[in-house]
Coordinates of C-alpha atoms (C1' of nucleotides) in Angstrom, one line a residue:
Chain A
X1 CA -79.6 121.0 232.3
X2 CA -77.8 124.4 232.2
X3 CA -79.2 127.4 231.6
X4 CA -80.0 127.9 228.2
X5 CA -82.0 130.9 227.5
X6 CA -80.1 134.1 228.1
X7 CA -81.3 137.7 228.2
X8 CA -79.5 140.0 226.0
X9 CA -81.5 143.0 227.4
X10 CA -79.7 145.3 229.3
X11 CA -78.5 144.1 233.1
X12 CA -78.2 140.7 231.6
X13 CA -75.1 139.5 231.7
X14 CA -72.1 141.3 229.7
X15 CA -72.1 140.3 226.3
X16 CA -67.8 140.1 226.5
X17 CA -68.3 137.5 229.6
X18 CA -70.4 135.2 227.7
X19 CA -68.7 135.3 224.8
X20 CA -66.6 132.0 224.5
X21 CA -64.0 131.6 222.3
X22 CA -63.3 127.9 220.7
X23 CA -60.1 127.0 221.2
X24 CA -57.8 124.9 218.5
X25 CA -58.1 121.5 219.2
X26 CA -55.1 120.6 217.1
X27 CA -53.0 122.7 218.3
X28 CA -54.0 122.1 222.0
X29 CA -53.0 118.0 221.3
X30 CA -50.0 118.9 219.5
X31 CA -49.1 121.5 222.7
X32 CA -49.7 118.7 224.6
X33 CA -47.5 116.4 223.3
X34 CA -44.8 119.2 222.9
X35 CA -45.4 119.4 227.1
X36 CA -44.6 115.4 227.3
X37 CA -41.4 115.6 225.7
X38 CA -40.5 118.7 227.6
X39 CA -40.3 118.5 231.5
X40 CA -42.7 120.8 232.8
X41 CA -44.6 122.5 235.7
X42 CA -47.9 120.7 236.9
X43 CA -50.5 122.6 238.0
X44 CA -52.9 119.7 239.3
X45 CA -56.3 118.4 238.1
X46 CA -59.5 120.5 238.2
X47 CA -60.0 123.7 235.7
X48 CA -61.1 123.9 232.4
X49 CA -57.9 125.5 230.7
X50 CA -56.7 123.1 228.5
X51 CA -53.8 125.1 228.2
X52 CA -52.8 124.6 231.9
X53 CA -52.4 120.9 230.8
X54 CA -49.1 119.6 230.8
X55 CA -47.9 116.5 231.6
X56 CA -47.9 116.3 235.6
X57 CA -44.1 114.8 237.1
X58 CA -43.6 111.3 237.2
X59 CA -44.3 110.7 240.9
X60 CA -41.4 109.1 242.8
X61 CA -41.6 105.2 242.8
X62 CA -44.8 105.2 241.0
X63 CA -44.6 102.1 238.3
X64 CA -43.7 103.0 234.7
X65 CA -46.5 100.9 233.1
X66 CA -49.0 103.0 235.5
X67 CA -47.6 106.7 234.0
X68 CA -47.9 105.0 230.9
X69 CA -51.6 104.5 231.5
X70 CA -52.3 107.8 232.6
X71 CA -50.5 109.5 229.7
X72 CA -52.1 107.6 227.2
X73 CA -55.5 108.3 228.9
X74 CA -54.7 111.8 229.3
X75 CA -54.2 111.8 225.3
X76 CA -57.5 109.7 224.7
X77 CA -59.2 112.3 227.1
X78 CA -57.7 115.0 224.5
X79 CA -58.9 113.7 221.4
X80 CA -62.3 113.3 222.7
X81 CA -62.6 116.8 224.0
X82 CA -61.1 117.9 220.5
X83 CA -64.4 116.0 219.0
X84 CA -66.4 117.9 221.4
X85 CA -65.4 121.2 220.5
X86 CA -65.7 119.9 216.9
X87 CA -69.4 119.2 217.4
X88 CA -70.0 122.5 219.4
X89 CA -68.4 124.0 216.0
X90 CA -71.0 122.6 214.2
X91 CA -74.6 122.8 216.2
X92 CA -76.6 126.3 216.5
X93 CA -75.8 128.4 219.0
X94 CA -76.7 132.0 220.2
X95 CA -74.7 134.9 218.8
X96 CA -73.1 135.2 222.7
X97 CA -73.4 132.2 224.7
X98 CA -71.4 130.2 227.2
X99 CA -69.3 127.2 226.1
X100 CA -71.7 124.7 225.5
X101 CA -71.1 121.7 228.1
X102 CA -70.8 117.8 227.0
X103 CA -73.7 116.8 227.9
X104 CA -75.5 119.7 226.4
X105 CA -73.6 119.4 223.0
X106 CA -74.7 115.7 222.9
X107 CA -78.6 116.8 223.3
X108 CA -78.2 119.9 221.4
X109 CA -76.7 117.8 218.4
X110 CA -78.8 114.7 218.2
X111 CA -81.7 117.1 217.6
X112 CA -80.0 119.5 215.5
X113 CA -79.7 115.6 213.6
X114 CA -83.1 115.0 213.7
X115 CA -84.2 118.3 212.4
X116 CA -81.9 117.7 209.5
X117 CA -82.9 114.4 208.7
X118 CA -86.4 115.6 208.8
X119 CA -85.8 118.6 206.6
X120 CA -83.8 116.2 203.9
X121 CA -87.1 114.3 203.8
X122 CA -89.2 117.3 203.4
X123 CA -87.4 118.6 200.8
X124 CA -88.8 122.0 201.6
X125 CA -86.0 124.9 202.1
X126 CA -84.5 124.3 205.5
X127 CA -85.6 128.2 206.6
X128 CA -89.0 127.4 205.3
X129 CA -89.3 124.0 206.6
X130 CA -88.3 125.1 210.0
X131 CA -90.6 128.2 209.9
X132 CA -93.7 126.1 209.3
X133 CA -93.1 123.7 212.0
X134 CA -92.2 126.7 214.4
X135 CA -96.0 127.8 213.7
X136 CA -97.7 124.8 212.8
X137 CA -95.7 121.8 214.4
X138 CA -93.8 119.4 211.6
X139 CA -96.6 118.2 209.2
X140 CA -97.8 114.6 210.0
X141 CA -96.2 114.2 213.1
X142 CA -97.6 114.9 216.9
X143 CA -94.3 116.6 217.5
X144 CA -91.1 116.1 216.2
X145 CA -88.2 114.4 217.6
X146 CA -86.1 117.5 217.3
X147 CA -88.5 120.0 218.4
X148 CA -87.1 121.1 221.8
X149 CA -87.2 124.1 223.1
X150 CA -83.0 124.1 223.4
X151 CA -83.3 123.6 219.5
X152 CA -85.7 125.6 218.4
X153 CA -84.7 129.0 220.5
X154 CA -81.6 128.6 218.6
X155 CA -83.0 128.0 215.3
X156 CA -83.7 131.6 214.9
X157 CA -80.2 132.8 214.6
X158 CA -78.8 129.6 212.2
X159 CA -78.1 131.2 208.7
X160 CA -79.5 128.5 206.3
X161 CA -78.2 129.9 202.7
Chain B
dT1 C1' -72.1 127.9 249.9
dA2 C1' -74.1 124.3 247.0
dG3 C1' -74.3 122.4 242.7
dG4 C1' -72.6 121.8 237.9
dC5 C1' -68.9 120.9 235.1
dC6 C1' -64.5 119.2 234.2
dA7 C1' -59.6 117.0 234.3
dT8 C1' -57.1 113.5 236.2
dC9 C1' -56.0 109.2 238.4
dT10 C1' -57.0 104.5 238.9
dG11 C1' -58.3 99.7 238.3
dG12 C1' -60.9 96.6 235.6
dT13 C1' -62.1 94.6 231.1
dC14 C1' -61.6 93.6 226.4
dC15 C1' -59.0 93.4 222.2
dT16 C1' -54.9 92.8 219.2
Chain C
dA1 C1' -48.0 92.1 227.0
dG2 C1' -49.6 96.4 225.9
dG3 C1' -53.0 99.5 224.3
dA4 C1' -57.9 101.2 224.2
dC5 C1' -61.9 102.0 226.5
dC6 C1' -64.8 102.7 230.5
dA7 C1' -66.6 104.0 235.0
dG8 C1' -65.9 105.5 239.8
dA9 C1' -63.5 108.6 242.9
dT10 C1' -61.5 112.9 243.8
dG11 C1' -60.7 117.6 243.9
dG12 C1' -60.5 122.4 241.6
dC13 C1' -63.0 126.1 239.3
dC14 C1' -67.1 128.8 238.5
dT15 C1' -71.7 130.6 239.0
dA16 C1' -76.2 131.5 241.1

DNA sequence: TAGGCCATCTGGTCCT
DNA sequence: AGGACCAGATGGCCTA
């Protein structure tokens, strides 16, 4: 698991190089696609910079039903990294804070789920609800399915209203 | 420099 | 047959 808890204090890290900025997933796919009708520069696999993705040149003598493949895997690749950065969008996070990985989003959200399914059952204000199990654990439970410590140092920065 | 993370390629399997 | 999905392999980038 990465990292999770960061110090804000100073001679942490800059607050500018932790900052991450979500890119458009839309617009990335449709750049993408733009990129596969044009002909252009590949800069190789590896990197994170989605924008550096255009298609790579059909290699010489390479069958056409294989490009195929990797074209339409390359796209399938793209639309499930859009949904990541959709989830990311939507799963508390720290005011500055490096891009969430995968596999962190996936844990991140299935207890951010959990908490809300819990709180829906409560019926108690979220902020309350949280507050109280934060103190006194979630009421009739040993310890909830949610309540992580990647959650719950979070939860202090999510705006409920 | 090692380890984590990621994009890409590739071959296999399943489905339409 | 062709497309979607998956997992393993590979190599690049970044950070501690």
């Amino acid at each position: 698991m990465e990292e999770l808890c960061y110090s804000f204090e100073e001679g942490g890290p800059a607050a500018e190089s932790l900052l991450w900025e979500p890119p458009d997933p839309g617009a990335q796919l449709e750049n993408f696609l733009l990129e596969c009708l044009a002909e252009p520069s590949w800069p190789g696999p590896g990197g994170d910079d989605l924008n550096k993705l255009p298609a790579p040149p059909e290699p010489v003598g390479q069958p056409r039903q294989r490009r195929a493949a990797n074209l339409r895997e390359r796209r399938r690749m793209l639309g499930l990294n859009a949904a990541f950065e959709a989830l990311r969008g939507r799963v508390p996070t720290f005011p500055y804070e490096r891009r969430l990985s995968k596999i962190d989003t996936l844990r991140l959200a299935t207890a951010y789920i959990a908490l809300l399914g819990d709180i829906l059952l409560s019926g108690c204000h979220p902020q309350t609800y949280v507050e109280q199990c934060l103190r006194s654990g979630a009421p009739g439970r040993q310890r909830a399915a949610w309540n992580t410590s990647d959650l719950t140092a979070r939860l202090s920065w999510v705006k409920w209203d």
